mmCIF file of N, CA and C in Angstrom:
data_model
loop_
_atom_site.group_PDB
_atom_site.id
_atom_site.type_symbol
_atom_site.label_atom_id
_atom_site.label_comp_id
_atom_site.label_asym_id
_atom_site.label_seq_id
_atom_site.Cartn_x
_atom_site.Cartn_y
_atom_site.Cartn_z
ATOM 1 N N MET Q 2 -3.085 13.951 17.949
ATOM 2 C CA MET Q 2 -2.989 12.785 17.810
ATOM 3 C C MET Q 2 -2.378 12.130 19.203
ATOM 4 N N ALA Q 3 -1.876 13.228 20.375
ATOM 5 C CA ALA Q 3 -1.640 12.642 21.457
ATOM 6 C C ALA Q 3 -2.629 12.031 22.147
ATOM 7 N N GLY Q 4 -2.491 10.964 23.013
ATOM 8 C CA GLY Q 4 -3.651 10.431 23.842
ATOM 9 C C GLY Q 4 -3.577 8.830 23.803
ATOM 10 N N SER Q 5 -4.166 8.301 24.591
ATOM 11 C CA SER Q 5 -4.323 7.088 24.813
ATOM 12 C C SER Q 5 -5.218 6.162 23.805
ATOM 13 N N TYR Q 6 -5.113 5.279 23.059
ATOM 14 C CA TYR Q 6 -6.264 4.659 21.760
ATOM 15 C C TYR Q 6 -6.485 3.239 22.306
ATOM 16 N N GLN Q 7 -7.391 2.858 22.011
ATOM 17 C CA GLN Q 7 -8.003 1.525 21.883
ATOM 18 C C GLN Q 7 -7.681 0.977 20.697
ATOM 19 N N VAL Q 8 -6.817 -0.055 20.562
ATOM 20 C CA VAL Q 8 -6.553 -0.414 19.076
ATOM 21 C C VAL Q 8 -7.039 -2.195 18.793
ATOM 22 N N GLN Q 9 -7.596 -2.359 17.342
ATOM 23 C CA GLN Q 9 -7.900 -3.769 17.460
ATOM 24 C C GLN Q 9 -7.939 -3.995 15.915
ATOM 25 N N GLY Q 10 -7.693 -5.342 15.707
ATOM 26 C CA GLY Q 10 -7.958 -5.381 14.178
ATOM 27 C C GLY Q 10 -7.701 -7.088 13.937
ATOM 28 N N VAL Q 11 -7.943 -7.277 12.669
ATOM 29 C CA VAL Q 11 -7.649 -8.906 12.341
ATOM 30 C C VAL Q 11 -6.397 -8.929 11.169
ATOM 31 N N LEU Q 12 -6.108 -10.224 11.236
ATOM 32 C CA LEU Q 12 -4.764 -10.389 10.460
ATOM 33 C C LEU Q 12 -5.320 -11.497 9.755
ATOM 34 N N ASP Q 13 -5.534 -10.978 8.293
ATOM 35 C CA ASP Q 13 -6.774 -11.753 7.427
ATOM 36 C C ASP Q 13 -5.636 -12.329 6.231
ATOM 37 N N SER Q 14 -4.433 -12.012 5.860
ATOM 38 C CA SER Q 14 -3.643 -12.784 4.914
ATOM 39 C C SER Q 14 -2.472 -13.347 5.644
ATOM 40 N N PRO Q 15 -2.413 -14.490 5.692
ATOM 41 C CA PRO Q 15 -3.220 -15.282 4.916
ATOM 42 C C PRO Q 15 -4.661 -15.629 6.044
ATOM 43 N N PRO Q 16 -5.757 -15.818 5.248
ATOM 44 C CA PRO Q 16 -6.789 -15.897 5.571
ATOM 45 C C PRO Q 16 -6.882 -16.699 7.228
ATOM 46 N N GLY Q 17 -7.544 -15.723 7.955
ATOM 47 C CA GLY Q 17 -7.756 -16.620 9.311
ATOM 48 C C GLY Q 17 -6.588 -16.483 10.028
ATOM 49 N N SER Q 18 -5.402 -15.563 9.726
ATOM 50 C CA SER Q 18 -4.374 -15.753 10.627
ATOM 51 C C SER Q 18 -4.237 -15.313 12.085
ATOM 52 N N GLY Q 19 -4.941 -14.305 12.363
ATOM 53 C CA GLY Q 19 -5.453 -13.927 13.723
ATOM 54 C C GLY Q 19 -5.648 -12.473 13.753
ATOM 55 N N GLN Q 20 -5.685 -12.113 15.341
ATOM 56 C CA GLN Q 20 -6.228 -10.872 15.737
ATOM 57 C C GLN Q 20 -5.201 -10.215 16.674
ATOM 58 N N PHE Q 21 -5.749 -8.970 16.494
ATOM 59 C CA PHE Q 21 -4.712 -8.160 17.852
ATOM 60 C C PHE Q 21 -5.523 -7.189 18.432
ATOM 61 N N SER Q 22 -5.332 -6.929 19.749
ATOM 62 C CA SER Q 22 -6.193 -5.639 20.715
ATOM 63 C C SER Q 22 -5.058 -5.077 21.515
ATOM 64 N N GLY Q 23 -5.561 -3.966 21.859
ATOM 65 C CA GLY Q 23 -4.743 -3.315 23.265
ATOM 66 C C GLY Q 23 -4.718 -1.722 23.181
ATOM 67 N N THR Q 24 -3.754 -1.462 23.856
ATOM 68 C CA THR Q 24 -3.546 0.110 23.843
ATOM 69 C C THR Q 24 -2.405 0.673 23.413
ATOM 70 N N LEU Q 25 -2.311 1.699 22.761
ATOM 71 C CA LEU Q 25 -1.431 2.727 22.227
ATOM 72 C C LEU Q 25 -1.466 4.158 22.762
ATOM 73 N N THR Q 26 -0.294 4.466 23.678
ATOM 74 C CA THR Q 26 -0.258 5.388 24.321
ATOM 75 C C THR Q 26 0.597 6.599 23.464
ATOM 76 N N ILE Q 27 0.274 7.521 23.061
ATOM 77 C CA ILE Q 27 0.964 8.378 22.238
ATOM 78 C C ILE Q 27 1.189 9.688 22.887
ATOM 79 N N ALA Q 28 2.488 10.475 22.743
ATOM 80 C CA ALA Q 28 2.881 11.560 23.161
ATOM 81 C C ALA Q 28 3.546 12.373 21.933
ATOM 82 N N GLN Q 29 3.128 13.731 21.763
ATOM 83 C CA GLN Q 29 3.672 14.549 20.895
ATOM 84 C C GLN Q 29 4.402 15.701 21.685
ATOM 85 N N PRO Q 30 5.659 15.958 21.726
ATOM 86 C CA PRO Q 30 6.262 16.710 22.444
ATOM 87 C C PRO Q 30 5.800 18.188 21.910
ATOM 88 N N SER Q 31 5.619 18.465 20.720
ATOM 89 C CA SER Q 31 5.117 19.603 20.279
ATOM 90 C C SER Q 31 4.433 19.682 18.825
ATOM 91 N N ARG Q 32 3.578 20.569 18.534
ATOM 92 C CA ARG Q 32 2.628 20.507 17.095
ATOM 93 C C ARG Q 32 3.835 20.692 16.359
ATOM 94 N N GLU Q 33 4.882 21.349 16.382
ATOM 95 C CA GLU Q 33 5.987 21.515 15.204
ATOM 96 C C GLU Q 33 6.705 20.624 14.913
ATOM 97 N N THR Q 34 6.900 19.133 15.359
ATOM 98 C CA THR Q 34 7.656 18.185 15.378
ATOM 99 C C THR Q 34 6.470 16.813 14.508
ATOM 100 N N SER Q 35 6.976 16.283 13.983
ATOM 101 C CA SER Q 35 6.184 14.721 13.486
ATOM 102 C C SER Q 35 6.501 13.850 13.997
ATOM 103 N N ALA Q 36 7.998 13.881 15.123
ATOM 104 C CA ALA Q 36 8.254 12.600 15.861
ATOM 105 C C ALA Q 36 7.518 12.545 17.200
ATOM 106 N N LEU Q 37 7.256 11.530 17.355
ATOM 107 C CA LEU Q 37 6.412 11.126 18.504
ATOM 108 C C LEU Q 37 6.645 10.172 19.258
ATOM 109 N N THR Q 38 6.320 9.903 20.697
ATOM 110 C CA THR Q 38 6.878 8.827 21.302
ATOM 111 C C THR Q 38 5.757 8.023 22.033
ATOM 112 N N GLY Q 39 5.808 7.243 22.632
ATOM 113 C CA GLY Q 39 4.912 6.493 23.530
ATOM 114 C C GLY Q 39 5.175 5.404 24.078
ATOM 115 N N SER Q 40 3.846 4.473 24.387
ATOM 116 C CA SER Q 40 4.038 3.248 25.277
ATOM 117 C C SER Q 40 3.228 2.213 24.229
ATOM 118 N N ALA Q 41 3.080 1.415 24.394
ATOM 119 C CA ALA Q 41 2.105 0.391 23.860
ATOM 120 C C ALA Q 41 1.885 -1.169 25.169
ATOM 121 N N ASN Q 42 0.813 -1.507 24.927
ATOM 122 C CA ASN Q 42 0.419 -3.005 25.189
ATOM 123 C C ASN Q 42 -0.649 -3.679 24.390
ATOM 124 N N VAL Q 43 -0.081 -4.195 23.350
ATOM 125 C CA VAL Q 43 -0.865 -4.923 22.378
ATOM 126 C C VAL Q 43 -0.571 -6.361 22.363
ATOM 127 N N SER Q 44 -1.408 -7.013 22.426
ATOM 128 C CA SER Q 44 -1.600 -8.593 22.409
ATOM 129 C C SER Q 44 -1.862 -9.092 20.957
ATOM 130 N N VAL Q 45 -1.164 -9.932 20.189
ATOM 131 C CA VAL Q 45 -1.179 -10.200 18.926
ATOM 132 C C VAL Q 45 -1.066 -11.811 19.166
ATOM 133 N N THR Q 46 -2.734 -12.563 18.459
ATOM 134 C CA THR Q 46 -2.739 -14.038 18.579
ATOM 135 C C THR Q 46 -2.388 -14.360 17.056
ATOM 136 N N VAL Q 47 -1.447 -15.126 16.878
ATOM 137 C CA VAL Q 47 -1.437 -15.762 15.531
ATOM 138 C C VAL Q 47 -0.572 -16.989 15.255
ATOM 139 N N ALA Q 48 -0.972 -17.620 14.589
ATOM 140 C CA ALA Q 48 -0.715 -19.100 14.678
ATOM 141 C C ALA Q 48 -0.908 -19.624 15.950
ATOM 142 N N GLY Q 49 -1.741 -19.777 16.590
ATOM 143 C CA GLY Q 49 -1.909 -20.205 17.787
ATOM 144 C C GLY Q 49 -0.919 -19.654 18.763
ATOM 145 N N ARG Q 50 -0.320 -18.750 18.605
ATOM 146 C CA ARG Q 50 0.601 -17.883 19.629
ATOM 147 C C ARG Q 50 0.256 -16.544 19.956
ATOM 148 N N THR Q 51 0.456 -16.316 21.313
ATOM 149 C CA THR Q 51 0.006 -14.922 21.453
ATOM 150 C C THR Q 51 1.556 -14.073 21.901
ATOM 151 N N GLN Q 52 1.833 -13.172 21.389
ATOM 152 C CA GLN Q 52 2.782 -12.158 21.639
ATOM 153 C C GLN Q 52 2.428 -10.627 22.032
ATOM 154 N N LYS Q 53 3.192 -10.337 23.204
ATOM 155 C CA LYS Q 53 2.698 -8.830 23.254
ATOM 156 C C LYS Q 53 3.978 -7.839 22.798
ATOM 157 N N PHE Q 54 3.290 -6.931 22.369
ATOM 158 C CA PHE Q 54 4.201 -5.949 21.846
ATOM 159 C C PHE Q 54 4.158 -4.620 22.836
ATOM 160 N N THR Q 55 5.254 -4.044 23.093
ATOM 161 C CA THR Q 55 4.938 -2.825 24.237
ATOM 162 C C THR Q 55 5.920 -1.590 24.129
ATOM 163 N N THR Q 56 7.098 -1.746 22.866
ATOM 164 C CA THR Q 56 7.932 -0.721 22.588
ATOM 165 C C THR Q 56 7.874 -0.309 21.367
ATOM 166 N N PHE Q 57 7.635 1.014 21.377
ATOM 167 C CA PHE Q 57 7.409 1.947 20.066
ATOM 168 C C PHE Q 57 9.117 2.013 19.459
ATOM 169 N N THR Q 58 9.098 1.517 18.335
ATOM 170 C CA THR Q 58 10.442 1.704 17.875
ATOM 171 C C THR Q 58 10.825 3.073 17.101
ATOM 172 N N PHE Q 59 9.564 3.275 16.322
ATOM 173 C CA PHE Q 59 9.252 4.280 15.431
ATOM 174 C C PHE Q 59 7.857 4.762 15.242
ATOM 175 N N VAL Q 60 7.728 6.121 15.571
ATOM 176 C CA VAL Q 60 6.336 6.668 15.345
ATOM 177 C C VAL Q 60 6.382 8.087 15.068
ATOM 178 N N GLN Q 61 5.555 8.492 13.689
ATOM 179 C CA GLN Q 61 5.809 9.374 12.781
ATOM 180 C C GLN Q 61 4.303 9.799 12.207
ATOM 181 N N LEU Q 62 4.099 11.149 12.339
ATOM 182 C CA LEU Q 62 2.675 11.628 11.920
ATOM 183 C C LEU Q 62 3.169 12.656 11.026
ATOM 184 N N SER Q 63 2.495 12.558 9.601
ATOM 185 C CA SER Q 63 2.655 13.757 8.770
ATOM 186 C C SER Q 63 1.707 14.671 8.810
ATOM 187 N N GLN Q 64 1.993 15.921 8.240
ATOM 188 C CA GLN Q 64 1.032 17.046 8.028
ATOM 189 C C GLN Q 64 -0.217 16.963 7.653
ATOM 190 N N ASP Q 65 -0.515 15.621 6.588
ATOM 191 C CA ASP Q 65 -1.597 15.422 5.748
ATOM 192 C C ASP Q 65 -2.521 14.353 6.934
ATOM 193 N N GLY Q 66 -2.138 13.698 8.044
ATOM 194 C CA GLY Q 66 -2.514 12.985 8.894
ATOM 195 C C GLY Q 66 -2.258 11.650 8.921
ATOM 196 N N SER Q 67 -1.378 11.316 8.048
ATOM 197 C CA SER Q 67 -0.922 9.977 7.652
ATOM 198 C C SER Q 67 -0.068 9.783 8.960
ATOM 199 N N VAL Q 68 -0.057 8.263 9.213
ATOM 200 C CA VAL Q 68 0.896 7.810 10.721
ATOM 201 C C VAL Q 68 1.648 6.609 10.377
ATOM 202 N N GLN Q 69 2.523 6.284 10.937
ATOM 203 C CA GLN Q 69 3.428 5.410 10.955
ATOM 204 C C GLN Q 69 3.666 4.872 12.425
ATOM 205 N N LEU Q 70 3.354 3.687 12.883
ATOM 206 C CA LEU Q 70 3.916 3.007 14.021
ATOM 207 C C LEU Q 70 4.578 1.634 13.773
ATOM 208 N N TYR Q 71 5.894 1.689 14.614
ATOM 209 C CA TYR Q 71 6.373 0.021 14.404
ATOM 210 C C TYR Q 71 6.531 -0.157 16.343
ATOM 211 N N LEU Q 72 6.209 -1.439 16.579
ATOM 212 C CA LEU Q 72 6.160 -1.795 17.621
ATOM 213 C C LEU Q 72 7.183 -3.003 17.728
ATOM 214 N N ALA Q 73 7.783 -3.324 18.778
ATOM 215 C CA ALA Q 73 8.678 -4.278 19.267
ATOM 216 C C ALA Q 73 8.166 -5.272 20.520
ATOM 217 N N PRO Q 74 8.571 -6.277 20.640
ATOM 218 C CA PRO Q 74 7.955 -6.897 21.737
ATOM 219 C C PRO Q 74 9.273 -6.801 23.180
ATOM 220 N N PRO Q 75 8.966 -6.857 24.152
ATOM 221 C CA PRO Q 75 9.647 -6.360 25.307
ATOM 222 C C PRO Q 75 11.118 -7.177 25.319
ATOM 223 N N THR Q 76 10.942 -8.105 24.750
ATOM 224 C CA THR Q 76 12.324 -9.094 24.721
ATOM 225 C C THR Q 76 12.942 -8.958 23.385
ATOM 226 N N THR Q 77 14.196 -9.333 23.080
ATOM 227 C CA THR Q 77 14.746 -9.012 21.750
ATOM 228 C C THR Q 77 14.606 -10.123 20.767
ATOM 229 N N SER Q 78 14.033 -9.569 19.574
ATOM 230 C CA SER Q 78 13.836 -10.656 18.829
ATOM 231 C C SER Q 78 13.270 -9.926 17.394
ATOM 232 N N THR Q 79 13.231 -10.938 16.314
ATOM 233 C CA THR Q 79 12.887 -10.158 15.115
ATOM 234 C C THR Q 79 11.630 -9.748 14.706
ATOM 235 N N ASP Q 80 10.910 -10.224 15.926
ATOM 236 C CA ASP Q 80 8.981 -9.937 15.613
ATOM 237 C C ASP Q 80 9.243 -8.434 15.741
ATOM 238 N N VAL Q 81 8.310 -7.936 14.687
ATOM 239 C CA VAL Q 81 7.885 -6.209 14.783
ATOM 240 C C VAL Q 81 6.588 -6.285 14.187
ATOM 241 N N PHE Q 82 5.847 -5.329 14.641
ATOM 242 C CA PHE Q 82 4.333 -4.951 14.436
ATOM 243 C C PHE Q 82 4.433 -3.310 13.688
ATOM 244 N N HIS Q 83 3.701 -3.263 12.598
ATOM 245 C CA HIS Q 83 3.847 -1.908 11.800
ATOM 246 C C HIS Q 83 2.462 -1.779 11.600
ATOM 247 N N PHE Q 84 2.054 -0.419 11.899
ATOM 248 C CA PHE Q 84 0.749 0.221 11.583
ATOM 249 C C PHE Q 84 1.328 1.278 10.352
ATOM 250 N N MET Q 85 0.238 1.240 9.588
ATOM 251 C CA MET Q 85 0.366 2.488 8.450
ATOM 252 C C MET Q 85 -1.010 3.275 8.316
ATOM 253 N N GLY Q 86 -1.373 4.236 8.330
ATOM 254 C CA GLY Q 86 -2.907 4.504 8.489
ATOM 255 C C GLY Q 86 -3.379 6.048 8.533
ATOM 256 N N GLN Q 87 -4.189 6.661 8.552
ATOM 257 C CA GLN Q 87 -4.741 7.994 8.800
ATOM 258 C C GLN Q 87 -5.160 7.992 10.269
ATOM 259 N N VAL Q 88 -5.090 9.263 10.669
ATOM 260 C CA VAL Q 88 -5.750 9.784 11.649
ATOM 261 C C VAL Q 88 -6.638 10.926 11.249
ATOM 262 N N SER Q 89 -7.778 11.026 11.872
ATOM 263 C CA SER Q 89 -8.889 11.740 11.614
ATOM 264 C C SER Q 89 -9.653 12.093 13.080
ATOM 265 N N GLY Q 90 -9.343 13.275 13.900
ATOM 266 C CA GLY Q 90 -10.063 13.311 14.950
ATOM 267 C C GLY Q 90 -9.662 12.493 15.929
ATOM 268 N N ARG Q 91 -10.651 11.657 16.488
ATOM 269 C CA ARG Q 91 -10.203 10.900 17.691
ATOM 270 C C ARG Q 91 -10.238 9.221 17.281
ATOM 271 N N ASN Q 92 -10.015 9.139 15.797
ATOM 272 C CA ASN Q 92 -9.965 7.816 15.194
ATOM 273 C C ASN Q 92 -8.601 7.728 14.530
ATOM 274 N N MET Q 93 -8.204 6.549 14.324
ATOM 275 C CA MET Q 93 -7.094 6.093 13.465
ATOM 276 C C MET Q 93 -7.283 4.591 12.611
ATOM 277 N N SER Q 94 -7.142 4.800 11.641
ATOM 278 C CA SER Q 94 -7.405 3.249 11.060
ATOM 279 C C SER Q 94 -6.630 3.249 9.688
ATOM 280 N N GLY Q 95 -6.081 1.993 9.275
ATOM 281 C CA GLY Q 95 -5.248 1.594 7.959
ATOM 282 C C GLY Q 95 -4.875 0.046 8.000
ATOM 283 N N ARG Q 96 -3.800 0.009 7.399
ATOM 284 C CA ARG Q 96 -3.285 -1.468 7.460
ATOM 285 C C ARG Q 96 -2.515 -1.856 8.428
ATOM 286 N N SER Q 97 -1.844 -3.136 8.519
ATOM 287 C CA SER Q 97 -0.994 -3.485 9.398
ATOM 288 C C SER Q 97 -0.365 -4.652 8.855
ATOM 289 N N ASP Q 98 0.808 -4.799 9.446
ATOM 290 C CA ASP Q 98 1.622 -6.324 9.299
ATOM 291 C C ASP Q 98 2.361 -6.555 10.344
ATOM 292 N N VAL Q 99 2.674 -7.735 10.680
ATOM 293 C CA VAL Q 99 3.162 -7.951 11.894
ATOM 294 C C VAL Q 99 4.154 -9.511 11.523
ATOM 295 N N THR Q 100 5.337 -9.444 11.885
ATOM 296 C CA THR Q 100 6.398 -10.183 11.664
ATOM 297 C C THR Q 100 6.344 -11.485 12.956
ATOM 298 N N VAL Q 101 5.950 -12.488 12.967
ATOM 299 C CA VAL Q 101 6.378 -13.323 13.895
ATOM 300 C C VAL Q 101 7.042 -14.517 13.659
ATOM 301 N N ASN Q 102 8.090 -14.833 14.436
ATOM 302 C CA ASN Q 102 8.728 -16.345 13.866
ATOM 303 C C ASN Q 102 9.360 -16.141 12.454
ATOM 304 N N ASN Q 103 9.849 -14.985 11.598
ATOM 305 C CA ASN Q 103 10.087 -15.004 10.526
ATOM 306 C C ASN Q 103 8.886 -15.060 9.537
ATOM 307 N N SER Q 104 7.546 -15.126 10.141
ATOM 308 C CA SER Q 104 6.345 -15.013 8.894
ATOM 309 C C SER Q 104 5.736 -13.580 8.932
ATOM 310 N N VAL Q 105 5.429 -13.374 8.005
ATOM 311 C CA VAL Q 105 4.677 -11.800 7.843
ATOM 312 C C VAL Q 105 3.384 -12.233 7.789
ATOM 313 N N TYR Q 106 2.232 -11.321 8.608
ATOM 314 C CA TYR Q 106 0.714 -11.438 8.314
ATOM 315 C C TYR Q 106 0.464 -10.182 8.032
ATOM 316 N N PHE Q 107 -0.576 -9.935 7.381
ATOM 317 C CA PHE Q 107 -1.182 -8.724 7.204
ATOM 318 C C PHE Q 107 -2.572 -8.658 7.338
ATOM 319 N N GLY Q 108 -3.192 -7.264 7.615
ATOM 320 C CA GLY Q 108 -4.239 -6.998 7.917
ATOM 321 C C GLY Q 108 -4.875 -5.593 8.205
ATOM 322 N N THR Q 109 -5.761 -5.271 8.920
ATOM 323 C CA THR Q 109 -6.281 -3.811 9.122
ATOM 324 C C THR Q 109 -6.596 -3.496 10.534
ATOM 325 N N PHE Q 110 -6.509 -2.518 10.685
ATOM 326 C CA PHE Q 110 -6.733 -2.159 12.332
ATOM 327 C C PHE Q 110 -7.808 -0.662 12.238
ATOM 328 N N THR Q 111 -8.312 -0.598 13.477
ATOM 329 C CA THR Q 111 -8.954 0.764 13.967
ATOM 330 C C THR Q 111 -8.409 0.812 15.306
ATOM 331 N N ALA Q 112 -8.372 2.294 15.577
ATOM 332 C CA ALA Q 112 -8.051 2.743 17.116
ATOM 333 C C ALA Q 112 -8.918 4.053 17.662
ATOM 334 N N THR Q 113 -9.354 3.827 18.628
ATOM 335 C CA THR Q 113 -10.372 5.144 19.064
ATOM 336 C C THR Q 113 -9.702 5.691 19.853
ATOM 337 N N ARG Q 114 -9.543 7.130 20.162
ATOM 338 C CA ARG Q 114 -8.751 7.945 21.622
ATOM 339 C C ARG Q 114 -9.917 8.180 22.175
#
């Protein structure tokens, strides 16, 4: 799981909501732990506004390859970006949701290491 991933996706609910892309850098202290750390540089454009998410607030990998990532912007706010999906080899994919200005947008993502 550890490594640098190029991530991209679309926010399609509501239709035409926006898109996102950037980098997720994930570190796994040991194979015996599901707790991960890392950094991010993901830009989200939604409702005509671009927001950067740079801080991991939660990262977890399960033994079955399912992953959950939560990102926050560099400033204090209620905005949050959530990824939930599967890791397979050098790829990660799944669903995502982002909360910006108290509105939630849903979509899909793919990431390649």
